[in-house]
mmCIF file of C-alpha atoms and ligand atoms in Angstrom:
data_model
loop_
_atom_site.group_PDB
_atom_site.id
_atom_site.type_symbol
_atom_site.label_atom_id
_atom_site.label_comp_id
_atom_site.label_asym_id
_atom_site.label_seq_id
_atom_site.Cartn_x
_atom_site.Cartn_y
_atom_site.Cartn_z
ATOM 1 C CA UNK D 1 2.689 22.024 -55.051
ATOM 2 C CA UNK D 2 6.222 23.417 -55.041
ATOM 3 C CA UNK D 3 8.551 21.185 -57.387
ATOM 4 C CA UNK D 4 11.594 20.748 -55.625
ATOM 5 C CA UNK D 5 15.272 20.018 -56.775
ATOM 6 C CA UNK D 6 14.753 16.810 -56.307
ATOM 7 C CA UNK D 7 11.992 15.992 -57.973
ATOM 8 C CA UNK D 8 13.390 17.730 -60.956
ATOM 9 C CA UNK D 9 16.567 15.604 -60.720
ATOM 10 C CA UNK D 10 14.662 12.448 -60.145
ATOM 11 C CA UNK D 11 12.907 13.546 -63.128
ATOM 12 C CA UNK D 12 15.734 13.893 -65.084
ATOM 13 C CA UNK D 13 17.057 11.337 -64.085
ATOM 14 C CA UNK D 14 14.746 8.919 -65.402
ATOM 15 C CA UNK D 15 14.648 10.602 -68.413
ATOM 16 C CA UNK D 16 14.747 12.450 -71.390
ATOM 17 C CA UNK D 17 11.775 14.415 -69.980
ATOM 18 C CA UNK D 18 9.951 17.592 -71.809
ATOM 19 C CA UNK D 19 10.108 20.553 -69.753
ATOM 20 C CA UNK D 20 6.393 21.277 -70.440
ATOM 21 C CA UNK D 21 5.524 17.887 -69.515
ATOM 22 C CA UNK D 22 7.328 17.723 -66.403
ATOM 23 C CA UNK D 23 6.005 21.313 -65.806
ATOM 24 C CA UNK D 24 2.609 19.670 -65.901
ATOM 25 C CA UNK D 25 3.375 16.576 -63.715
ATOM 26 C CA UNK D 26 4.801 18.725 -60.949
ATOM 27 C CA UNK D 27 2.078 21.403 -61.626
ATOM 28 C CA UNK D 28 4.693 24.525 -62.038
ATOM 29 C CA UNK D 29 5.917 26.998 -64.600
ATOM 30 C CA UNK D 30 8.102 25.744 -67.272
ATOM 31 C CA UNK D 31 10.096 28.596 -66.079
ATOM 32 C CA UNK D 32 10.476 27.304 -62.236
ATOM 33 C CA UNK D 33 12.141 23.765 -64.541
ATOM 34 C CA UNK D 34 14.380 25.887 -66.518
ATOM 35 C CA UNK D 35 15.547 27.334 -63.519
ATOM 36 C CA UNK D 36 15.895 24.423 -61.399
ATOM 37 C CA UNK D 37 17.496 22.466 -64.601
ATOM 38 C CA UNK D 38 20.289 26.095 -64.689
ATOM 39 C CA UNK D 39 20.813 25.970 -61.265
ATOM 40 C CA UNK D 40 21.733 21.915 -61.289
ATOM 41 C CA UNK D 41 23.988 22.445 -64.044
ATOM 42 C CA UNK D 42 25.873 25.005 -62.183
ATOM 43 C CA UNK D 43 26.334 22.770 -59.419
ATOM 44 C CA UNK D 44 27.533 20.277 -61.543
ATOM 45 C CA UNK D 45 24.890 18.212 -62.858
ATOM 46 C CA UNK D 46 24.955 17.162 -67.037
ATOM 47 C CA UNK D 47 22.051 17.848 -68.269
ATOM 48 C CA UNK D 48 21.401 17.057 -71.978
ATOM 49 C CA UNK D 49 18.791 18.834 -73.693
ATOM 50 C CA UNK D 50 18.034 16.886 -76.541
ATOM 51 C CA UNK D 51 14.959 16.679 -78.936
ATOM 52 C CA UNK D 52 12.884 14.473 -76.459
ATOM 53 C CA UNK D 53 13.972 16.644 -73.590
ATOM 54 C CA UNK D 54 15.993 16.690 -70.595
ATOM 55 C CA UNK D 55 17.516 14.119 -69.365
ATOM 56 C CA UNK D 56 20.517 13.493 -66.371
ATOM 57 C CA UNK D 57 23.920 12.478 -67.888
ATOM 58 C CA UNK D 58 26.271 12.443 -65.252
ATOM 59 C CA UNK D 59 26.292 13.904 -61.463
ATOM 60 C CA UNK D 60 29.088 16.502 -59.917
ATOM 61 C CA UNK D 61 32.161 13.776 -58.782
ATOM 62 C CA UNK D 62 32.429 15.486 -55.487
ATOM 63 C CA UNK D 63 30.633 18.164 -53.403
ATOM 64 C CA UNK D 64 27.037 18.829 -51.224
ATOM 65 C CA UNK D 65 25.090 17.662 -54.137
ATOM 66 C CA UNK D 66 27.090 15.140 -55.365
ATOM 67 C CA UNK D 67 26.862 13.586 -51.664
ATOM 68 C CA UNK D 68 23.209 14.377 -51.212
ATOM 69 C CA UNK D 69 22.376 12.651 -54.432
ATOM 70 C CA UNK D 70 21.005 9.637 -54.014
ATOM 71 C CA UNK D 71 22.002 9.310 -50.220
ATOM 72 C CA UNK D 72 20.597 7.016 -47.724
ATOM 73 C CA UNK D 73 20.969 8.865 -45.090
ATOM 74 C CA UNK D 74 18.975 12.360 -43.339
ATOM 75 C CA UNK D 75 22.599 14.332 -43.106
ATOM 76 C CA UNK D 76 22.714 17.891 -44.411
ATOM 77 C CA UNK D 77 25.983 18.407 -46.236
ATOM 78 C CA UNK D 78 28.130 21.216 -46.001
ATOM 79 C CA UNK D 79 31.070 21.427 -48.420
ATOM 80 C CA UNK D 80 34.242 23.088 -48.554
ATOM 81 C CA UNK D 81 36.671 22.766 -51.522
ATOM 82 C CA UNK D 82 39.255 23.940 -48.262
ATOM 83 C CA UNK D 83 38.991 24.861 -44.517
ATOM 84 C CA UNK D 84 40.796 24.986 -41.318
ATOM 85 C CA UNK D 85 39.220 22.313 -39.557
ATOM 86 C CA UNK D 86 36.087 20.273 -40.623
ATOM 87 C CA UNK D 87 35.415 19.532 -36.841
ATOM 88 C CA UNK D 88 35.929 23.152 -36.019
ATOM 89 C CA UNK D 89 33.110 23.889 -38.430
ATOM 90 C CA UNK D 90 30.714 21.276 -36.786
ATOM 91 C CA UNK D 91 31.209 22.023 -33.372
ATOM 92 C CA UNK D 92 30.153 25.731 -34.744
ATOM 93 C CA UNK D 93 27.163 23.841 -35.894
ATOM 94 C CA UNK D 94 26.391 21.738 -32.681
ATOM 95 C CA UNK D 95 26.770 25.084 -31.134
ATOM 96 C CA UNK D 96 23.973 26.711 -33.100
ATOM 97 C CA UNK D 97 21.418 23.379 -31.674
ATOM 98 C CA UNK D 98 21.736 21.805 -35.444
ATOM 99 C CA UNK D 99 22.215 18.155 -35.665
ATOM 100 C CA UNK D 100 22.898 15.505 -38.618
ATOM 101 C CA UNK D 101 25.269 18.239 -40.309
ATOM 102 C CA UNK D 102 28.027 16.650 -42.382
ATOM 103 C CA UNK D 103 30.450 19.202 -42.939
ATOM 104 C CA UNK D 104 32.380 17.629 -46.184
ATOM 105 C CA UNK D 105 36.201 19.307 -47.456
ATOM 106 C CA UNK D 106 38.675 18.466 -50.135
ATOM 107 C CA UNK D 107 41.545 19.632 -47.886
ATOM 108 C CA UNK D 108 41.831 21.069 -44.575
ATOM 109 C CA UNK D 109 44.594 23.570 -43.419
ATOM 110 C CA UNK D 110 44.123 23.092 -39.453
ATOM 111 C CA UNK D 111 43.258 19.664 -39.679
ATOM 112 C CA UNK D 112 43.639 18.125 -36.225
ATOM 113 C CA UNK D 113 44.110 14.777 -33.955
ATOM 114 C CA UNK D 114 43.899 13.833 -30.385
ATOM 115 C CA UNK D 115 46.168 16.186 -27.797
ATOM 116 C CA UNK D 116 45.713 19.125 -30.352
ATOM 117 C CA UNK D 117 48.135 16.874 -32.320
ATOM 118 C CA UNK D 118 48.344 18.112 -36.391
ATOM 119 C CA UNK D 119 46.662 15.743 -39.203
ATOM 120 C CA UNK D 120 47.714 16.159 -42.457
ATOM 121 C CA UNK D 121 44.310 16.792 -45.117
ATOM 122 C CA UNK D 122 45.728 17.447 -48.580
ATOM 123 C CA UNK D 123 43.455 18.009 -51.141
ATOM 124 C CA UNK D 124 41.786 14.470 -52.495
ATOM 125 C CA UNK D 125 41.068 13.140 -48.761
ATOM 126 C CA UNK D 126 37.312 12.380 -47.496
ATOM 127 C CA UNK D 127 37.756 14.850 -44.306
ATOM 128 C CA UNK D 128 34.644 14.344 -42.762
ATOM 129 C CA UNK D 129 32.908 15.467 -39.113
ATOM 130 C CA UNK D 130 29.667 14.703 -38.093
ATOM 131 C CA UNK D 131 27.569 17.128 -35.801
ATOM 132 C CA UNK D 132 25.201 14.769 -33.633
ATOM 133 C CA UNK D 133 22.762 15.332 -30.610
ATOM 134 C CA UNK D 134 21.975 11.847 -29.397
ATOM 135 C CA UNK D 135 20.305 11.478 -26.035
ATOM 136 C CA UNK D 136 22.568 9.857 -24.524
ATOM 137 C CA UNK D 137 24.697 9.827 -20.956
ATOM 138 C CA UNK D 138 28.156 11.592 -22.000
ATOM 139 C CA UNK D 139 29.921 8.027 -20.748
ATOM 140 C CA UNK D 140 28.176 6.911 -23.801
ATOM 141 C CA UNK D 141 30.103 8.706 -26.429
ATOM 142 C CA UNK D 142 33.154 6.612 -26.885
ATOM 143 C CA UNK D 143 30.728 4.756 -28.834
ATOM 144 C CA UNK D 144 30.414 7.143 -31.613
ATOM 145 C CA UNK D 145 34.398 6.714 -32.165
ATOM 146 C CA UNK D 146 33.852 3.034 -32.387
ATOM 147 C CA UNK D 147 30.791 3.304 -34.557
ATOM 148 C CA UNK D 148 32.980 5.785 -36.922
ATOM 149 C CA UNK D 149 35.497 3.120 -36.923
ATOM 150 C CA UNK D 150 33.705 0.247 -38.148
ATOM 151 C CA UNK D 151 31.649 2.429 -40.608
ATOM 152 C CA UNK D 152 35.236 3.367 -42.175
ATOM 153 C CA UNK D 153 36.649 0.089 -42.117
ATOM 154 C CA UNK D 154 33.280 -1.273 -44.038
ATOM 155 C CA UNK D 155 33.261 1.696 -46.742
ATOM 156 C CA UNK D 156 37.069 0.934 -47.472
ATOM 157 C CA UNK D 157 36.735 -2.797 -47.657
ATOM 158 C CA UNK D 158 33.598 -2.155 -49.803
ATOM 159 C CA UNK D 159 36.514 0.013 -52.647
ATOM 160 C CA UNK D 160 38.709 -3.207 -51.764
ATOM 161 C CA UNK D 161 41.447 -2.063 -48.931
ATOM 162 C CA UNK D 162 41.827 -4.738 -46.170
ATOM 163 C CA UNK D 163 41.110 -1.944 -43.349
ATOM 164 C CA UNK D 164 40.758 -3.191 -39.573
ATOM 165 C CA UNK D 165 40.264 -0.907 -36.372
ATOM 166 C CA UNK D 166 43.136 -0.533 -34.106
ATOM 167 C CA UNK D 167 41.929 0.197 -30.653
ATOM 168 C CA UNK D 168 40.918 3.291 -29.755
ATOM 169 C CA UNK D 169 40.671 5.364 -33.580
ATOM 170 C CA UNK D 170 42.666 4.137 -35.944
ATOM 171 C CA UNK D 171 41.868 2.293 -39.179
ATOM 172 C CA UNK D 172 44.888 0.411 -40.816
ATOM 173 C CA UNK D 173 46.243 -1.533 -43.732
ATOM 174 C CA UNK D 174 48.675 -4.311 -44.073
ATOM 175 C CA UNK D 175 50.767 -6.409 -41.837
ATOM 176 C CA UNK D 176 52.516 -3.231 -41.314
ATOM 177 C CA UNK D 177 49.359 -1.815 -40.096
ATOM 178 C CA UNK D 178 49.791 1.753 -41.479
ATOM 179 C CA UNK D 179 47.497 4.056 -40.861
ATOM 180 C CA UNK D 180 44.527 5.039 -43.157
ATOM 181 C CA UNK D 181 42.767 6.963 -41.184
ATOM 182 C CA UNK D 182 42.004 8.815 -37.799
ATOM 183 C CA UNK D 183 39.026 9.471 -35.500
ATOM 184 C CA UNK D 184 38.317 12.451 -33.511
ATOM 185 C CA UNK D 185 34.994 12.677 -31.600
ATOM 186 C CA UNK D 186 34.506 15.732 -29.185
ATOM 187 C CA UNK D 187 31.613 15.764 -26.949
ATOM 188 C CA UNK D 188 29.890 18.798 -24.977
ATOM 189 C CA UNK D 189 27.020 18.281 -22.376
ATOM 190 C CA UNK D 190 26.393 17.025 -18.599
ATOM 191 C CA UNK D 191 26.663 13.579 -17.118
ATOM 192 C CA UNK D 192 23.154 12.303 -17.872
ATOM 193 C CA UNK D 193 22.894 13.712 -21.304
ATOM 194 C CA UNK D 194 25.429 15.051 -23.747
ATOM 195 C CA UNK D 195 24.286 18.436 -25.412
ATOM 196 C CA UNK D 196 26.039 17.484 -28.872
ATOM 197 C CA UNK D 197 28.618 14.881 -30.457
ATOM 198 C CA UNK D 198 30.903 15.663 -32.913
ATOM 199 C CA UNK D 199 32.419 12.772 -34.701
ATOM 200 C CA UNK D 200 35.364 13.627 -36.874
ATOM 201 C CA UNK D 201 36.918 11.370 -39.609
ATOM 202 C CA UNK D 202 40.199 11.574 -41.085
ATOM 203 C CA UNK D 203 40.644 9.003 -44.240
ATOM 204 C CA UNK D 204 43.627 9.465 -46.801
ATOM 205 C CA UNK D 205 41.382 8.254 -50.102
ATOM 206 C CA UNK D 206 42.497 9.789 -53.379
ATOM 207 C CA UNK D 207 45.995 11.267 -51.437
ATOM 208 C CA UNK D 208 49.688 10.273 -52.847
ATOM 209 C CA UNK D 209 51.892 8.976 -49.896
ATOM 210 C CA UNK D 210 54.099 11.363 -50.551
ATOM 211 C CA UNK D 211 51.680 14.336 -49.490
ATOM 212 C CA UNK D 212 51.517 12.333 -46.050
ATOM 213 C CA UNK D 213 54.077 12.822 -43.149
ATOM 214 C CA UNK D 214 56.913 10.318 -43.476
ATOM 215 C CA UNK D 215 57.119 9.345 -39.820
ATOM 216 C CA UNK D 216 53.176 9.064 -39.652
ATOM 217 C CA UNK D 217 53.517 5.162 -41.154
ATOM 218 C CA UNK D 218 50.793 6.551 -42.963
ATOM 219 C CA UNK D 219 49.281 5.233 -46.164
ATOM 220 C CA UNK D 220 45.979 5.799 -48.429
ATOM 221 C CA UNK D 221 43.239 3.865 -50.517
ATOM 222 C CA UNK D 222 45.074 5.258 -53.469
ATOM 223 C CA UNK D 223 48.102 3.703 -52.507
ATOM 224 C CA UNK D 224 46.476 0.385 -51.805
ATOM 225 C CA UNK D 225 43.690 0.094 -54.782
ATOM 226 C CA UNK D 226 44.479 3.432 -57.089
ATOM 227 C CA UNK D 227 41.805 6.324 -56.999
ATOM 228 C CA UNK D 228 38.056 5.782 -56.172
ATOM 229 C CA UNK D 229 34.892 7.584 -56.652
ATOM 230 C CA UNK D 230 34.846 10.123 -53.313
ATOM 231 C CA UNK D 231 31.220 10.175 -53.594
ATOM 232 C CA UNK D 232 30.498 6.760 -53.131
ATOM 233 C CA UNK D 233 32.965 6.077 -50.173
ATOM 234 C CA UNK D 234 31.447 8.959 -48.400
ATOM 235 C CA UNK D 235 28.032 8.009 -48.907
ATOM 236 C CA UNK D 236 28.781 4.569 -48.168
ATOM 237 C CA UNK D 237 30.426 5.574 -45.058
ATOM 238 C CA UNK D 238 27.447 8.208 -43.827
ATOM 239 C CA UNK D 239 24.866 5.066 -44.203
ATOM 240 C CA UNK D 240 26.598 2.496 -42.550
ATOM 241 C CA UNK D 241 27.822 4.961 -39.633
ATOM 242 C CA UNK D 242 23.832 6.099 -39.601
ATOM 243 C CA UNK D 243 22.980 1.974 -39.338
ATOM 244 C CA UNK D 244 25.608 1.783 -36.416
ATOM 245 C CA UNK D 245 24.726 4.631 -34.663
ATOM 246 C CA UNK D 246 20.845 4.253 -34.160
ATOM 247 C CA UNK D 247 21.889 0.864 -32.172
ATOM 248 C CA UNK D 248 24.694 1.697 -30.187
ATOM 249 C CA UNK D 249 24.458 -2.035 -28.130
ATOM 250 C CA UNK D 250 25.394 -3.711 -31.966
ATOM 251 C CA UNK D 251 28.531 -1.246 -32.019
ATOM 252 C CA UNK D 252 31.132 -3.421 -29.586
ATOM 253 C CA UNK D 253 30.402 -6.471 -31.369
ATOM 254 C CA UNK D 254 31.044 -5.116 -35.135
ATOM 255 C CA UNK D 255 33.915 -3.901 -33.732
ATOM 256 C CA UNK D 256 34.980 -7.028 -32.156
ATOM 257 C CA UNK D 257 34.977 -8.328 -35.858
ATOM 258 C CA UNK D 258 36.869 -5.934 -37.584
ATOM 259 C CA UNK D 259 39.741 -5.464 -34.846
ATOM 260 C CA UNK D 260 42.985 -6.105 -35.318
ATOM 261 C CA UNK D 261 44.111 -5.227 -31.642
ATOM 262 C CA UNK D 262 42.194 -7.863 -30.111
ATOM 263 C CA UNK D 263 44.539 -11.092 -28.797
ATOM 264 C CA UNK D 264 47.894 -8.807 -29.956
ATOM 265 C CA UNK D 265 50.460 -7.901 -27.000
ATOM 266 C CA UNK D 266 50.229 -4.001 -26.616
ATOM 267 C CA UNK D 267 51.729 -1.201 -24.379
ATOM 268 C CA UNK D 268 49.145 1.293 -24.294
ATOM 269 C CA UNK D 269 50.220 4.521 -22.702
ATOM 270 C CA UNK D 270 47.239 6.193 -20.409
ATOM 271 C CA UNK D 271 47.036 9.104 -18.720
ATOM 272 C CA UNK D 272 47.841 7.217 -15.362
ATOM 273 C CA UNK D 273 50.805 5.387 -17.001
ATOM 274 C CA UNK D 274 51.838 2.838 -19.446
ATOM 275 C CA UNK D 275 49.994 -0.918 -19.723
ATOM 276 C CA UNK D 276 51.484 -3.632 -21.354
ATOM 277 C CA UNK D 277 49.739 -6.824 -21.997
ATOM 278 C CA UNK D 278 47.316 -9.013 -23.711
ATOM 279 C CA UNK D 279 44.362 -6.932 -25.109
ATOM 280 C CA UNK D 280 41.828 -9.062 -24.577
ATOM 281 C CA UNK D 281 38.441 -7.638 -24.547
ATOM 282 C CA UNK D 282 36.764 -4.105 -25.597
ATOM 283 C CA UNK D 283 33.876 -3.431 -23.501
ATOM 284 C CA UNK D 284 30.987 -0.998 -24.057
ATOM 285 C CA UNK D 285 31.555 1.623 -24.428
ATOM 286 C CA UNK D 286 34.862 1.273 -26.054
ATOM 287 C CA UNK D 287 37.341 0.459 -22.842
ATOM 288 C CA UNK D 288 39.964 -1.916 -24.129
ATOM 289 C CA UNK D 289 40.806 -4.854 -21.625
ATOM 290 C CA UNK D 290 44.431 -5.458 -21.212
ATOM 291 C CA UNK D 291 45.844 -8.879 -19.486
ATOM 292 C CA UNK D 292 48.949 -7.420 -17.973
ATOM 293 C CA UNK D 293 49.674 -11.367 -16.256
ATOM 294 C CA UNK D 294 49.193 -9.867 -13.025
ATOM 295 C CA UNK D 295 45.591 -8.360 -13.980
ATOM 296 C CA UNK D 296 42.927 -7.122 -15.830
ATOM 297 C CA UNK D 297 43.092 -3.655 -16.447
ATOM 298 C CA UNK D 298 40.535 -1.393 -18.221
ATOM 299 C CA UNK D 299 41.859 1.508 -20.225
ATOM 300 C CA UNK D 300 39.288 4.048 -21.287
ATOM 301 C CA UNK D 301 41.840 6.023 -23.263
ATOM 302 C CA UNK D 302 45.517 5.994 -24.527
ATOM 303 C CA UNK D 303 47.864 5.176 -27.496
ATOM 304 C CA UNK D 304 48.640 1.934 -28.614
ATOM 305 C CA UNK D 305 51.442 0.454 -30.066
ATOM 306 C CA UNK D 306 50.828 -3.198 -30.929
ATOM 307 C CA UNK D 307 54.386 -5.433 -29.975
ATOM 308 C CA UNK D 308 55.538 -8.341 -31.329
ATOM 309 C CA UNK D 309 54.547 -11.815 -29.676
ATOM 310 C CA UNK D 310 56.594 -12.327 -26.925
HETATM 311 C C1 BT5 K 1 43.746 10.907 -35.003
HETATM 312 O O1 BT5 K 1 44.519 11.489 -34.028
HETATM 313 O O2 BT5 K 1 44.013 9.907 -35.599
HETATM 314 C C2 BT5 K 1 42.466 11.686 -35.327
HETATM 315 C C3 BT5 K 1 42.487 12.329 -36.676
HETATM 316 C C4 BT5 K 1 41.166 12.982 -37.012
HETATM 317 C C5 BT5 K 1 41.231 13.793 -38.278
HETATM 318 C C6 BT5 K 1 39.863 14.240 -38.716
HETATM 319 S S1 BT5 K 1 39.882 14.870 -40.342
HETATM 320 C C7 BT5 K 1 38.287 15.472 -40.174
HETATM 321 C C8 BT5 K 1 38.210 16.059 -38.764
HETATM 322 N N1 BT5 K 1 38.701 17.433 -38.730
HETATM 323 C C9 BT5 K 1 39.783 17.562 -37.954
HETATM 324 O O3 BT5 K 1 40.392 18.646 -37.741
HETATM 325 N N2 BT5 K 1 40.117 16.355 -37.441
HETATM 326 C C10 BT5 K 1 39.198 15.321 -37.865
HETATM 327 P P1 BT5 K 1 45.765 10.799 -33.359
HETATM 328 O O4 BT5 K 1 45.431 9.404 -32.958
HETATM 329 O O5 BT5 K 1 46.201 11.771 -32.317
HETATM 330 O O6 BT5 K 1 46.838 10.721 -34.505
HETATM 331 C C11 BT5 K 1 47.584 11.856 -34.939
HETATM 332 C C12 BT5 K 1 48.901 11.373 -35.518
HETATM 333 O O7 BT5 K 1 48.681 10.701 -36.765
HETATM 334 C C13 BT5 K 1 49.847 12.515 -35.862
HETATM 335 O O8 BT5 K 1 50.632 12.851 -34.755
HETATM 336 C C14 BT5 K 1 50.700 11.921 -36.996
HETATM 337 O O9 BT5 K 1 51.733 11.113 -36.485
HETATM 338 C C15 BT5 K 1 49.735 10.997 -37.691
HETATM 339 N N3 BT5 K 1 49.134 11.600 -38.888
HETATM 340 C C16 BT5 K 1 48.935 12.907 -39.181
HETATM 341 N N4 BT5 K 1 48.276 13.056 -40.341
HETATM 342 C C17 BT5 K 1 48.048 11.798 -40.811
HETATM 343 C C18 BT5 K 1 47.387 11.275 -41.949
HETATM 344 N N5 BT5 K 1 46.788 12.064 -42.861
HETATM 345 N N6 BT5 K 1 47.347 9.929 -42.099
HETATM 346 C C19 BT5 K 1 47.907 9.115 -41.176
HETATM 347 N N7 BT5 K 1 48.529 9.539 -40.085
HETATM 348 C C20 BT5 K 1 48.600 10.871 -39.887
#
């Protein structure tokens, strides 16, 4: 039997552990250990070495394996102290038929919004994109944004921000309702079926306000709690989006509770023009239902401003 990494770390992890016993129990070289227990270290693991053996002290605080550890959830991750675009990367993946891919960066330098619009990723942000092949009908995938939405919302309230969706992809905080974070989900494929989904998520975590654009009303889980474990949040955020995502029918009503939009006057401005309103329904698979007086009107896409009450 082949020990793997993470049997070794498991190990280790309950220990301290010999290295010849544990060579025994996994029925390898004490060689094959040392090498799995060098290569762990390098990625960040402390391992202490100690009279009675090996034994885990602390994990990496950020990273593939820092993510993988311990996850409940069947995504590869793919790191990147920096890149261009984190969705880029994923749709490269999609591309290449690979699916559950989380591809992970510190800090993006192309980061990107809806209309090719730019989003700011310094360095200490959970920039996050999610390279999915559900079978589902394409009409389906406005879903997925809704699904990334609530998972968010959950993960932040879980480090202690009071986050709520605003209709279609934004998470924000406070009765000023600044913005947190952004979704961007991209979809490939034909009517019936979509060939891939790529779900991207934007969250300022352990960012300064000040490394955010000033007009963006933007703000950050640093700003509203101080800095958090990365790790957690993004592991927190993978299993509850994996939870959402394997029933797509509990999606509308999860969002339903964490909405702020919902019974708020907005203009919403559509492709076909500008709605203003009541908002007051979402409907699968994420149209929001605006009361304009006259009529009901559904909007499958737009930008939102929410107005005062009139
Ligand atoms: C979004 O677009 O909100 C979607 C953002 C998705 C970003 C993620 S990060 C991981 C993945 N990789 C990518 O390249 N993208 C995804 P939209 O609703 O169009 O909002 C864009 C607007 O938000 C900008 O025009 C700014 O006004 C504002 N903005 C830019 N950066 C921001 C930030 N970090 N925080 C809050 N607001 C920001």
């Amino acid at each position: 039997m082949q020990a793997t990494r993470e049997q070794v770390l498991d190990a280790l992890s309950e220990g301290p552990v010999a290295g010849p016993a544990l060579a025994d129990r996994l029925d390898v070289s004490r060689a094959a250990i040392w090498k799995h227990v060098e290569q762990l270290r390098e990625e960040g693991f402390e391992i202490d070495s100690g009279d009675d053996g090996y034994e885990l002290v602390s994990v990496p605080e950020f990273g593939a394996s820092a993510v993988a550890y311990g996850l409940e959830a069947p995504f590869e991750i793919e790191y990147h102290d920096s890149i261009d675009s984190t969705n880029r990367r994923a749709r490269e993946r999609a591309a290449e038929g690979e699916g559950d891919v989380a591809v992970l960066a510190d800090e993006q330098t192309g980061g990107r919004g809806r209309l090719d619009r730019a989003w700011a990723s310094p360095s200490g942000g959970v920039w996050l994109s999610l390279a999915l092949r559900p079978e589902v009908p394409i009409a389906h995938a406005p879903a997925f944004t809704l699904a990334a939405a609530v998972a968010v919302t959950r993960a932040a309230r879980e480090a202690g921000v009071n986050a709520r969706i605003k209709w279609p992809n934004d998470v924000v905080v406070g009765d000023d309702e600044r913005k947190l974070a952004g979704i961007l989900t991209e979809v490939e494929g034909e009517a019936d079926r979509v060939d891939w989904v790529v779900v991207g998520m934007g969250i300022n975590v352990n960012v300064d306000p000040s490394a955010l654009p000033a007009a963006a009303d933007a703000t950050s889980v640093q700003e509203a709690v101080g800095p958090i474990d990365r790790r957690v949040f993004t592991q927190r955020l993978l299993e509850e989006f994996d939870a959402l995502r394997r029933d797509l029918d509990a999606v509308v009503p999860a969002w339903r509770a964490d909405a702020t939009t919902l019974g708020k006057r907005v203009r919403v401005e559509t492709p076909g023009g500008t709605v203003e309103g009541e908002a007051v329904n979402i409907s699968f698979p994420g149209a929001l239902v605006v009361d304009t007086g006259e009529e009901r009107v559904t909007i499958t896409a737009g930008d939102c401003e929410h107005l005062r009450p009139a």
